[in-house]
One Martini backbone bead per residue (centre of mass of N, CA, C, O) as a GRO file, in nm:
protein
  509
    1MET     BB    1  18.654  11.299  25.080
    2GLY     BB    2  18.574  11.567  25.127
    3GLY     BB    3  18.318  11.762  25.315
    4VAL     BB    4  18.304  11.610  25.589
    5SER     BB    5  18.182  11.599  25.904
    6HIS     BB    6  18.398  11.539  26.212
    7THR     BB    7  18.350  11.562  26.549
    8SER     BB    8  18.562  11.341  26.670
    9LEU     BB    9  18.773  11.532  26.566
   10SER     BB   10  19.028  11.720  26.636
   11PRO     BB   11  19.178  11.992  26.613
   12LEU     BB   12  19.447  12.117  26.447
   13PRO     BB   13  19.733  12.229  26.416
   14SER     BB   14  19.910  12.466  26.291
   15SER     BB   15  20.122  12.506  25.987
   16ASP     BB   16  20.212  12.836  26.020
   17HIS     BB   17  20.395  12.802  26.296
   18ALA     BB   18  20.721  12.775  26.276
   19ASP     BB   19  20.835  12.893  26.540
   20THR     BB   20  20.673  12.720  26.735
   21THR     BB   21  20.767  12.444  26.631
   22ALA     BB   22  21.069  12.492  26.690
   23ARG     BB   23  21.031  12.537  26.998
   24LEU     BB   24  20.900  12.268  27.055
   25ARG     BB   25  21.132  12.091  26.966
   26SER     BB   26  21.342  12.203  27.161
   27ALA     BB   27  21.187  12.123  27.419
   28LEU     BB   28  21.171  11.820  27.374
   29LEU     BB   29  21.477  11.774  27.359
   30GLY     BB   30  21.549  11.908  27.637
   31ALA     BB   31  21.363  11.666  27.782
   32SER     BB   32  21.413  11.385  27.635
   33PHE     BB   33  21.184  11.346  27.402
   34THR     BB   34  21.278  11.037  27.320
   35ALA     BB   35  21.341  10.720  27.254
   36ASP     BB   36  21.568  10.697  27.467
   37GLY     BB   37  21.427  10.852  27.697
   38LEU     BB   38  21.187  10.658  27.730
   39LEU     BB   39  21.347  10.404  27.801
   40ASP     BB   40  21.484  10.521  28.053
   41LEU     BB   41  21.224  10.594  28.209
   42LEU     BB   42  21.039  10.324  28.179
   43GLY     BB   43  21.151  10.086  28.063
   44ALA     BB   44  21.109   9.800  27.893
   45PRO     BB   45  20.824   9.701  27.987
   46ALA     BB   46  20.667   9.975  27.957
   47TYR     BB   47  20.750  10.024  27.664
   48ALA     BB   48  20.622   9.762  27.552
   49ALA     BB   49  20.333   9.817  27.653
   50LEU     BB   50  20.279  10.064  27.476
   51ALA     BB   51  20.288   9.901  27.205
   52ARG     BB   52  20.010   9.755  27.330
   53SER     BB   53  19.834   9.986  27.470
   54GLU     BB   54  19.959   9.982  27.765
   55THR     BB   55  19.947  10.233  28.033
   56VAL     BB   56  19.999  10.168  28.333
   57PRO     BB   57  20.311  10.152  28.354
   58ALA     BB   58  20.353  10.448  28.254
   59LEU     BB   59  20.190  10.589  28.472
   60ARG     BB   60  20.370  10.484  28.707
   61ALA     BB   61  20.645  10.613  28.573
   62THR     BB   62  20.482  10.926  28.577
   63ARG     BB   63  20.443  11.055  28.890
   64GLY     BB   64  20.610  11.279  28.849
   65ASP     BB   65  20.774  11.626  28.767
   66THR     BB   66  20.924  11.594  28.524
   67PRO     BB   67  20.949  11.690  28.206
   68LEU     BB   68  20.921  11.406  28.080
   69GLU     BB   69  20.670  11.313  28.235
   70THR     BB   70  20.488  11.536  28.132
   71LEU     BB   71  20.507  11.464  27.825
   72VAL     BB   72  20.403  11.176  27.837
   73ARG     BB   73  20.123  11.243  27.960
   74LEU     BB   74  20.039  11.438  27.734
   75PHE     BB   75  20.122  11.286  27.441
   76LEU     BB   76  20.088  10.962  27.511
   77LEU     BB   77  19.846  10.956  27.752
   78GLN     BB   78  19.632  11.189  27.758
   79GLN     BB   79  19.676  11.385  28.000
   80PRO     BB   80  19.600  11.604  28.220
   81VAL     BB   81  19.785  11.913  28.278
   82PRO     BB   82  19.911  12.148  28.445
   83TYR     BB   83  19.989  12.451  28.337
   84ALA     BB   84  20.240  12.511  28.515
   85ARG     BB   85  20.397  12.257  28.432
   86VAL     BB   86  20.408  12.308  28.125
   87ALA     BB   87  20.547  12.593  28.144
   88GLU     BB   88  20.830  12.459  28.230
   89VAL     BB   89  20.865  12.317  27.924
   90LEU     BB   90  20.676  12.499  27.746
   91PRO     BB   91  20.537  12.717  27.504
   92VAL     BB   92  20.223  12.742  27.596
   93GLU     BB   93  20.091  12.983  27.450
   94ASP     BB   94  20.182  12.908  27.168
   95ALA     BB   95  20.055  12.620  27.173
   96LEU     BB   96  19.765  12.724  27.208
   97GLU     BB   97  19.745  12.914  26.962
   98SER     BB   98  19.836  12.677  26.746
   99GLY     BB   99  19.699  12.387  26.873
  100TRP     BB  100  19.866  12.171  27.045
  101LEU     BB  101  19.687  12.294  27.270
  102THR     BB  102  19.432  12.265  27.532
  103ARG     BB  103  19.183  12.360  27.733
  104THR     BB  104  19.022  12.298  28.005
  105GLY     BB  105  18.802  12.368  28.249
  106GLY     BB  106  19.045  12.396  28.400
  107ASP     BB  107  19.395  12.423  28.504
  108GLU     BB  108  19.434  12.267  28.215
  109VAL     BB  109  19.602  12.059  27.972
  110VAL     BB  110  19.585  11.932  27.633
  111ALA     BB  111  19.626  11.740  27.372
  112SER     BB  112  19.553  11.736  27.010
  113VAL     BB  113  19.796  11.532  26.972
  114ASP     BB  114  20.003  11.297  26.883
  115ILE     BB  115  20.345  11.242  27.011
  116ARG     BB  116  20.615  11.047  26.872
  117PRO     BB  117  20.900  10.925  26.926
  118TYR     BB  118  21.162  10.885  26.662
  119GLY     BB  119  21.416  10.693  26.534
  120GLY     BB  120  21.644  10.729  26.316
  121PRO     BB  121  21.886  10.562  26.124
  122ASP     BB  122  22.108  10.809  26.225
  123GLY     BB  123  21.988  10.926  26.511
  124GLU     BB  124  21.742  11.073  26.478
  125ASP     BB  125  21.505  11.314  26.607
  126TRP     BB  126  21.175  11.230  26.588
  127PHE     BB  127  20.819  11.317  26.504
  128ILE     BB  128  20.500  11.163  26.529
  129VAL     BB  129  20.200  11.258  26.400
  130SER     BB  130  19.862  11.213  26.538
  131ASP     BB  131  19.588  11.108  26.633
  132LEU     BB  132  19.423  11.055  26.897
  133GLY     BB  133  19.510  10.728  26.990
  134CYS     BB  134  19.709  10.652  26.707
  135ALA     BB  135  19.956  10.568  26.835
  136VAL     BB  136  20.211  10.383  26.887
  137GLY     BB  137  20.174  10.391  27.227
  138GLY     BB  138  19.917  10.503  27.279
  139ALA     BB  139  19.615  10.540  27.459
  140GLY     BB  140  19.397  10.411  27.259
  141GLY     BB  141  19.453  10.224  27.045
  142ILE     BB  142  19.260   9.986  26.928
  143GLY     BB  143  18.973  10.108  26.740
  144SER     BB  144  18.724  10.295  26.684
  145ARG     BB  145  18.704  10.498  26.382
  146ASP     BB  146  18.733  10.745  26.197
  147GLU     BB  147  18.760  10.760  25.853
  148GLU     BB  148  18.990  11.020  25.878
  149VAL     BB  149  19.198  10.905  26.032
  150VAL     BB  150  19.539  10.934  26.171
  151LEU     BB  151  19.806  10.744  26.187
  152GLY     BB  152  20.074  10.615  26.303
  153VAL     BB  153  20.339  10.435  26.357
  154GLY     BB  154  20.396  10.103  26.236
  155GLY     BB  155  20.476   9.801  26.119
  156ALA     BB  156  20.436   9.874  25.819
  157SER     BB  157  20.602  10.134  25.813
  158THR     BB  158  20.876  10.006  25.907
  159THR     BB  159  20.899   9.801  25.683
  160LEU     BB  160  20.914   9.995  25.444
  161ALA     BB  161  21.154  10.160  25.547
  162GLY     BB  162  21.350   9.907  25.554
  163ILE     BB  163  21.322   9.825  25.227
  164THR     BB  164  21.426  10.084  25.130
  165VAL     BB  165  21.610  10.240  24.901
  166ARG     BB  166  21.917  10.408  24.994
  167ARG     BB  167  21.962  10.687  24.784
  168PRO     BB  168  22.054  10.935  24.602
  169VAL     BB  169  21.796  11.163  24.491
  170ASP     BB  170  21.593  11.385  24.324
  171SER     BB  171  21.313  11.210  24.320
  172ALA     BB  172  21.013  11.166  24.531
  173LEU     BB  173  20.733  10.937  24.620
  174ASP     BB  174  20.443  10.953  24.846
  175LEU     BB  175  20.183  10.729  24.861
  176GLY     BB  176  19.995  10.770  25.115
  177THR     BB  177  20.131  10.926  25.376
  178GLY     BB  178  19.977  11.022  25.614
  179SER     BB  179  20.195  11.105  25.876
  180GLY     BB  180  20.492  11.100  25.705
  181ILE     BB  181  20.716  10.876  25.737
  182GLN     BB  182  20.828  10.836  25.447
  183ALA     BB  183  20.892  11.132  25.386
  184LEU     BB  184  21.098  11.158  25.614
  185HIS     BB  185  21.299  10.955  25.505
  186ILE     BB  186  21.335  11.064  25.201
  187ALA     BB  187  21.438  11.354  25.284
  188GLN     BB  188  21.741  11.246  25.339
  189HIS     BB  189  21.779  11.152  24.993
  190ALA     BB  190  21.598  11.386  24.865
  191THR     BB  191  21.547  11.676  24.698
  192ARG     BB  192  21.245  11.585  24.611
  193VAL     BB  193  20.918  11.584  24.775
  194THR     BB  194  20.628  11.390  24.724
  195ALA     BB  195  20.293  11.401  24.876
  196THR     BB  196  20.007  11.189  24.912
  197ASP     BB  197  19.638  11.219  24.969
  198LEU     BB  198  19.299  11.178  25.011
  199ASN     BB  199  19.346  11.302  25.297
  200PRO     BB  200  19.372  11.619  25.421
  201ARG     BB  201  19.453  11.551  25.713
  202ALA     BB  202  19.712  11.400  25.643
  203LEU     BB  203  19.864  11.638  25.515
  204HIS     BB  204  19.871  11.808  25.769
  205ILE     BB  205  20.022  11.602  25.950
  206ALA     BB  206  20.271  11.567  25.771
  207ALA     BB  207  20.365  11.859  25.804
  208LEU     BB  208  20.408  11.836  26.111
  209THR     BB  209  20.614  11.609  26.114
  210LEU     BB  210  20.833  11.752  25.950
  211ALA     BB  211  20.862  12.007  26.124
  212LEU     BB  212  20.908  11.869  26.410
  213SER     BB  213  21.170  11.708  26.274
  214GLY     BB  214  21.339  11.911  26.084
  215ALA     BB  215  21.228  11.887  25.798
  216PRO     BB  216  21.163  11.921  25.493
  217ALA     BB  217  20.940  12.017  25.291
  218ALA     BB  218  20.664  11.908  25.107
  219ASP     BB  219  20.480  11.816  24.828
  220LEU     BB  220  20.139  11.854  24.879
  221ARG     BB  221  19.875  11.620  24.764
  222GLN     BB  222  19.548  11.572  24.661
  223GLY     BB  223  19.466  11.223  24.618
  224SER     BB  224  19.447  10.937  24.417
  225LEU     BB  225  19.718  10.809  24.374
  226PHE     BB  226  19.811  10.951  24.054
  227GLU     BB  227  19.625  11.204  24.020
  228PRO     BB  228  19.825  11.448  24.132
  229ILE     BB  229  19.996  11.367  23.884
  230ARG     BB  230  20.156  11.458  23.628
  231ALA     BB  231  20.222  11.330  23.318
  232ASP     BB  232  20.545  11.447  23.329
  233GLU     BB  233  20.596  11.292  23.599
  234THR     BB  234  20.896  11.166  23.749
  235TYR     BB  235  21.084  10.905  23.934
  236ASP     BB  236  21.333  10.750  24.146
  237LEU     BB  237  21.108  10.725  24.384
  238ILE     BB  238  20.856  10.493  24.511
  239VAL     BB  239  20.623  10.499  24.784
  240SER     BB  240  20.387  10.257  24.957
  241ASN     BB  241  20.124  10.250  25.218
  242PRO     BB  242  19.845  10.137  25.146
  243PRO     BB  243  19.499  10.074  25.137
  244PHE     BB  244  19.502   9.714  25.131
  245VAL     BB  245  19.239   9.628  25.235
  246ILE     BB  246  19.018   9.360  25.192
  247SER     BB  247  18.685   9.485  25.147
  248PRO     BB  248  18.348   9.565  25.209
  249GLY     BB  249  18.431   9.846  25.114
  250ALA     BB  250  18.506  10.207  25.245
  251ARG     BB  251  18.507  10.287  25.561
  252LEU     BB  252  18.836  10.319  25.591
  253THR     BB  253  19.073  10.519  25.464
  254TYR     BB  254  19.344  10.407  25.606
  255ARG     BB  255  19.276  10.084  25.480
  256ASP     BB  256  19.057  10.109  25.249
  257GLY     BB  257  19.055  10.110  24.902
  258GLY     BB  258  18.758  10.099  24.733
  259MET     BB  259  18.809   9.842  24.579
  260GLY     BB  260  18.799   9.552  24.434
  261GLY     BB  261  18.967   9.370  24.615
  262ASP     BB  262  19.305   9.400  24.469
  263ASP     BB  263  19.291   9.656  24.273
  264LEU     BB  264  19.461   9.874  24.406
  265CYS     BB  265  19.735   9.732  24.401
  266ARG     BB  266  19.740   9.671  24.102
  267THR     BB  267  19.719   9.962  24.001
  268LEU     BB  268  19.967  10.075  24.140
  269VAL     BB  269  20.172   9.890  23.998
  270GLN     BB  270  20.096   9.936  23.696
  271GLU     BB  271  20.136  10.264  23.711
  272ALA     BB  272  20.440  10.296  23.804
  273GLY     BB  273  20.619  10.252  23.553
  274ASP     BB  274  20.557  10.543  23.409
  275ARG     BB  275  20.689  10.699  23.685
  276LEU     BB  276  20.975  10.596  23.612
  277ASN     BB  277  21.292  10.615  23.606
  278GLU     BB  278  21.574  10.511  23.512
  279GLY     BB  279  21.644  10.289  23.781
  280GLY     BB  280  21.394  10.309  23.936
  281TYR     BB  281  21.198  10.281  24.235
  282ALA     BB  282  20.924  10.067  24.353
  283GLN     BB  283  20.760  10.053  24.685
  284PHE     BB  284  20.547   9.802  24.843
  285LEU     BB  285  20.262   9.729  25.010
  286ALA     BB  286  20.051   9.421  25.015
  287ASN     BB  287  19.755   9.269  24.900
  288TRP     BB  288  19.637   8.930  24.804
  289GLN     BB  289  19.470   8.700  24.625
  290HIS     BB  290  19.349   8.365  24.673
  291VAL     BB  291  19.235   8.187  24.404
  292GLU     BB  292  19.045   7.964  24.282
  293GLY     BB  293  19.237   7.816  24.025
  294GLU     BB  294  19.486   8.010  24.106
  295ASP     BB  295  19.798   8.139  24.075
  296TRP     BB  296  19.945   8.370  24.274
  297GLN     BB  297  20.202   8.425  24.109
  298ASP     BB  298  20.063   8.486  23.840
  299ARG     BB  299  19.900   8.722  23.941
  300LEU     BB  300  20.150   8.902  24.007
  301ARG     BB  301  20.289   8.902  23.732
  302SER     BB  302  20.048   9.058  23.592
  303TRP     BB  303  20.119   9.338  23.740
  304VAL     BB  304  20.373   9.385  23.590
  305PRO     BB  305  20.521   9.617  23.424
  306ARG     BB  306  20.655   9.722  23.161
  307GLY     BB  307  21.000   9.770  23.205
  308CYS     BB  308  21.019   9.576  23.473
  309ASP     BB  309  21.154   9.480  23.742
  310ALA     BB  310  21.090   9.214  23.996
  311TRP     BB  311  21.020   9.184  24.362
  312ILE     BB  312  20.826   8.930  24.527
  313VAL     BB  313  20.714   8.899  24.876
  314GLN     BB  314  20.575   8.656  25.071
  315ARG     BB  315  20.505   8.669  25.430
  316GLU     BB  316  20.182   8.608  25.435
  317VAL     BB  317  19.898   8.388  25.527
  318GLN     BB  318  19.535   8.408  25.524
  319ASP     BB  319  19.251   8.317  25.597
  320VAL     BB  320  18.944   8.461  25.573
  321THR     BB  321  18.878   8.451  25.876
  322GLN     BB  322  19.133   8.578  25.989
  323TYR     BB  323  19.117   8.838  25.827
  324ALA     BB  324  18.846   8.946  25.925
  325GLU     BB  325  18.916   8.948  26.228
  326LEU     BB  326  19.153   9.140  26.226
  327TRP     BB  327  18.991   9.396  26.104
  328LEU     BB  328  18.761   9.402  26.311
  329ARG     BB  329  18.952   9.454  26.549
  330ASP     BB  330  19.091   9.709  26.449
  331SER     BB  331  18.792   9.867  26.455
  332GLY     BB  332  18.621   9.743  26.714
  333ASP     BB  333  18.373   9.547  26.642
  334HIS     BB  334  18.396   9.332  26.879
  335ARG     BB  335  18.280   9.570  27.089
  336ALA     BB  336  18.019   9.573  26.970
  337ASP     BB  337  17.751   9.481  26.848
  338GLN     BB  338  17.699   9.154  26.783
  339ALA     BB  339  17.518   9.176  26.532
  340ASP     BB  340  17.703   9.369  26.375
  341TYR     BB  341  17.951   9.192  26.372
  342GLN     BB  342  17.824   8.950  26.222
  343ALA     BB  343  17.741   9.109  25.969
  344ARG     BB  344  18.025   9.193  25.885
  345TYR     BB  345  18.148   8.915  25.868
  346ASP     BB  346  17.949   8.806  25.657
  347ALA     BB  347  18.015   9.013  25.436
  348TRP     BB  348  18.308   8.929  25.401
  349LEU     BB  349  18.251   8.631  25.319
  350ASP     BB  350  18.074   8.698  25.077
  351GLU     BB  351  18.291   8.841  24.914
  352PHE     BB  352  18.489   8.603  24.894
  353GLU     BB  353  18.296   8.397  24.770
  354ALA     BB  354  18.233   8.559  24.508
  355ARG     BB  355  18.565   8.555  24.442
  356LYS     BB  356  18.707   8.284  24.532
  357VAL     BB  357  18.840   8.335  24.816
  358LYS     BB  358  19.075   8.165  25.045
  359ALA     BB  359  19.306   8.390  25.062
  360VAL     BB  360  19.562   8.617  25.206
  361GLY     BB  361  19.827   8.811  25.104
  362PHE     BB  362  20.149   8.935  25.227
  363GLY     BB  363  20.379   9.206  25.114
  364TRP     BB  364  20.639   9.276  24.880
  365ILE     BB  365  20.701   9.537  24.628
  366THR     BB  366  20.950   9.556  24.364
  367LEU     BB  367  21.054   9.802  24.134
  368ARG     BB  368  21.254   9.833  23.820
  369ARG     BB  369  21.370  10.023  23.586
  370THR     BB  370  21.424   9.896  23.245
  371THR     BB  371  21.603   9.805  22.925
  372ALA     BB  372  21.558   9.523  22.916
  373ALA     BB  373  21.436   9.279  22.713
  374GLU     BB  374  21.427   9.080  22.986
  375PRO     BB  375  21.271   9.094  23.248
  376SER     BB  376  21.279   9.043  23.595
  377VAL     BB  377  21.065   8.797  23.776
  378THR     BB  378  21.022   8.764  24.129
  379VAL     BB  379  20.833   8.506  24.303
  380GLU     BB  380  20.798   8.465  24.660
  381GLU     BB  381  20.830   8.273  24.963
  382TRP     BB  382  20.906   8.445  25.296
  383PRO     BB  383  20.828   8.381  25.642
  384HIS     BB  384  21.089   8.447  25.758
  385SER     BB  385  21.331   8.582  25.911
  386VAL     BB  386  21.477   8.910  25.914
  387GLU     BB  387  21.709   9.184  25.844
  388GLN     BB  388  21.674   9.490  25.960
  389PRO     BB  389  21.759   9.659  25.714
  390LEU     BB  390  21.688   9.590  25.339
  391GLY     BB  391  21.771   9.796  25.121
  392GLU     BB  392  22.049   9.682  25.034
  393ALA     BB  393  21.943   9.399  24.956
  394VAL     BB  394  21.765   9.499  24.728
  395ARG     BB  395  21.983   9.625  24.555
  396GLU     BB  396  22.156   9.364  24.529
  397HIS     BB  397  21.950   9.197  24.379
  398PHE     BB  398  21.957   9.377  24.115
  399ASP     BB  399  22.257   9.347  24.064
  400ARG     BB  400  22.241   9.038  24.018
  401VAL     BB  401  22.052   9.045  23.784
  402ASP     BB  402  22.246   9.191  23.596
  403TYR     BB  403  22.476   8.988  23.603
  404LEU     BB  404  22.314   8.733  23.504
  405ARG     BB  405  22.225   8.867  23.234
  406ARG     BB  406  22.529   8.904  23.124
  407ASN     BB  407  22.579   8.589  23.210
  408ASP     BB  408  22.670   8.304  23.112
  409ASP     BB  409  22.823   8.016  23.175
  410ALA     BB  410  23.096   8.119  23.078
  411GLY     BB  411  23.094   8.376  23.254
  412LEU     BB  412  23.087   8.230  23.525
  413LEU     BB  413  23.356   8.067  23.492
  414ALA     BB  414  23.524   8.347  23.459
  415GLY     BB  415  23.446   8.427  23.729
  416HIS     BB  416  23.451   8.604  24.040
  417PHE     BB  417  23.416   8.503  24.391
  418ARG     BB  418  23.241   8.572  24.706
  419LEU     BB  419  23.182   8.497  25.019
  420VAL     BB  420  22.972   8.597  25.228
  421ALA     BB  421  22.899   8.706  25.519
  422GLU     BB  422  22.770   8.492  25.748
  423VAL     BB  423  22.818   8.192  25.641
  424VAL     BB  424  22.691   7.868  25.697
  425GLN     BB  425  22.743   7.518  25.758
  426GLU     BB  426  22.521   7.233  25.714
  427GLN     BB  427  22.495   6.893  25.821
  428VAL     BB  428  22.280   6.630  25.698
  429GLY     BB  429  22.228   6.328  25.895
  430LEU     BB  430  22.318   6.042  26.011
  431PRO     BB  431  22.455   5.909  26.266
  432GLY     BB  432  22.781   5.805  26.153
  433ALA     BB  433  22.788   5.889  25.880
  434GLU     BB  434  23.008   5.946  25.629
  435ASP     BB  435  22.778   6.105  25.474
  436PRO     BB  436  22.581   6.343  25.396
  437GLU     BB  437  22.272   6.400  25.268
  438HIS     BB  438  22.310   6.717  25.319
  439VAL     BB  439  22.379   7.062  25.237
  440VAL     BB  440  22.371   7.375  25.422
  441LEU     BB  441  22.327   7.711  25.352
  442ARG     BB  442  22.354   7.999  25.584
  443GLN     BB  443  22.222   8.301  25.666
  444HIS     BB  444  22.283   8.600  25.901
  445ARG     BB  445  22.171   8.797  25.681
  446GLY     BB  446  21.915   8.961  25.580
  447MET     BB  447  21.717   8.706  25.456
  448ARG     BB  448  21.816   8.435  25.574
  449ARG     BB  449  21.900   8.206  25.401
  450ALA     BB  450  21.845   7.867  25.267
  451THR     BB  451  22.051   7.609  25.099
  452LYS     BB  452  22.095   7.348  24.896
  453VAL     BB  453  22.388   7.141  24.851
  454ASP     BB  454  22.645   6.998  24.730
  455THR     BB  455  22.970   6.916  24.778
  456VAL     BB  456  23.069   7.095  24.551
  457GLY     BB  457  22.920   7.356  24.628
  458ALA     BB  458  23.045   7.380  24.910
  459GLY     BB  459  23.342   7.381  24.822
  460PHE     BB  460  23.324   7.621  24.634
  461ALA     BB  461  23.222   7.836  24.838
  462GLY     BB  462  23.459   7.802  25.051
  463VAL     BB  463  23.693   7.915  24.826
  464CYS     BB  464  23.561   8.190  24.780
  465ASP     BB  465  23.786   8.500  24.743
  466GLY     BB  466  23.845   8.624  24.431
  467THR     BB  467  24.112   8.495  24.294
  468LEU     BB  468  23.957   8.271  24.147
  469SER     BB  469  23.809   8.120  23.913
  470ALA     BB  470  23.554   7.906  23.876
  471GLY     BB  471  23.697   7.711  23.680
  472ARG     BB  472  23.956   7.659  23.849
  473ILE     BB  473  23.811   7.546  24.097
  474LEU     BB  474  23.676   7.304  23.951
  475ASP     BB  475  23.934   7.170  23.857
  476ALA     BB  476  24.040   7.115  24.144
  477ILE     BB  477  23.799   6.944  24.239
  478ALA     BB  478  23.817   6.724  24.023
  479GLN     BB  479  24.096   6.623  24.107
  480LEU     BB  480  24.020   6.556  24.404
  481VAL     BB  481  23.751   6.358  24.320
  482GLY     BB  482  23.776   6.228  24.025
  483GLU     BB  483  23.665   6.413  23.798
  484ASP     BB  484  23.541   6.543  23.518
  485PRO     BB  485  23.594   6.867  23.433
  486VAL     BB  486  23.387   6.900  23.205
  487LEU     BB  487  23.138   6.796  23.359
  488LEU     BB  488  23.158   6.996  23.593
  489ARG     BB  489  23.134   7.254  23.419
  490ASP     BB  490  22.848   7.174  23.307
  491ARG     BB  491  22.678   7.133  23.601
  492THR     BB  492  22.750   7.397  23.793
  493PRO     BB  493  22.633   7.680  23.700
  494ALA     BB  494  22.347   7.652  23.826
  495GLN     BB  495  22.454   7.667  24.120
  496ILE     BB  496  22.593   7.937  24.097
  497ARG     BB  497  22.348   8.101  24.014
  498LEU     BB  498  22.189   8.050  24.277
  499LEU     BB  499  22.401   8.170  24.477
  500VAL     BB  500  22.385   8.450  24.355
  501GLU     BB  501  22.079   8.506  24.357
  502GLN     BB  502  22.071   8.451  24.692
  503GLY     BB  503  22.352   8.584  24.818
  504PHE     BB  504  22.617   8.398  24.873
  505LEU     BB  505  22.742   8.522  24.614
  506GLU     BB  506  22.987   8.761  24.501
  507PRO     BB  507  23.093   8.948  24.265
  508VAL     BB  508  23.427   9.007  24.123
  509GLU     BB  509  23.502   9.293  23.907
   0.00000   0.00000   0.00000
């Protein structure tokens, strides 16, 4: 999509001045321009207001002239700041020469990009670069944007970062890198990082994000989906927060896929299988259509490439009117001419009607390359709260898939299990009743699942500490409740399998 002039976007800092970028990073850190420093300066209410793009509390909290207040007004609030004040904090001439700052008409300077402090998972102090007004907590907020604008880190970005499996790998690929947040994360545990984007401006900004965060440079390539990747290149990890919005046309590069319906997400998932090394993971955020007369779970199962296990979780569903309104507001169309807004809204609903789409789902898709004769494909709906980061829970899910694939009922009965930490039991029934109507086991970690079990299942889970085999525990329960141990051994493995599959029990091998 290159080659079009967009005068509304400001010139970007040079990515060739490594020394200046390093000095800028040092100055930012020296002034405590970090996630923790912002919270200390602004206080929780003003800090939370920034995340809603409400700047007045932060402006009030930065009326002084400390170095940190100067940097917040300059880079987060996009306020002109006197040259002399900036010179006390930053290498101002170098920053002007390399394009991080520009002069105004008076004796003031302004930032050319948003710079948002971002705390890494192990306490790293990172900085996410984005176009002016496009950082979460930046001064611009949500509004009408140039089609090639590059956004900062938002809820989708942090969600994907949280669910990504973090393990040392040789090679990793970030498809549609945007401001570079995923590349920044995977650079911490991958020897080689490749990052692609259709938008050349995004690749430039991703390079700035990596450099200003003190991270290794990535192999940056321009192109759509897997186009920039050579036929012989495969990876241990692929991540993508793609432009997944299902819209009529491709007006905004940062969010609209440019293919019909959910074809972009489907294509991305289907083509990922051949790009994965054995045991490698591909993890995506995606939207998918709920089509009249079609099971949405079957639709997603059809996306999974051969030779891959898959775990697909639908987190949210919106009817088509909610969906259209959400993204029209995202682009600021609701504040434009009312006739134009209604025409765009109408076009969106026309598109959905033509495709018989009744709703749109949002969620996570994880693939894992496998040699198993029968790959496991799990598609589920889980709209409830979870505990991020979930990367380890994702890895454990596929470990359990392997275990259950290796073990039939006899194997389960011979196995040893341990109840995972922070599982509680709830009994549901009428007050005063001798026995509960049912028993619920509930997790307080990871996916925070809840599942119904019978009294045998609850008793079995409660005594699982890894010392006795499942069969011996069931024999003891049978003797206790006066049941035939053979019948109990026959009917309980299905319940054990479910408890293992959902992460309530972990095998002790």
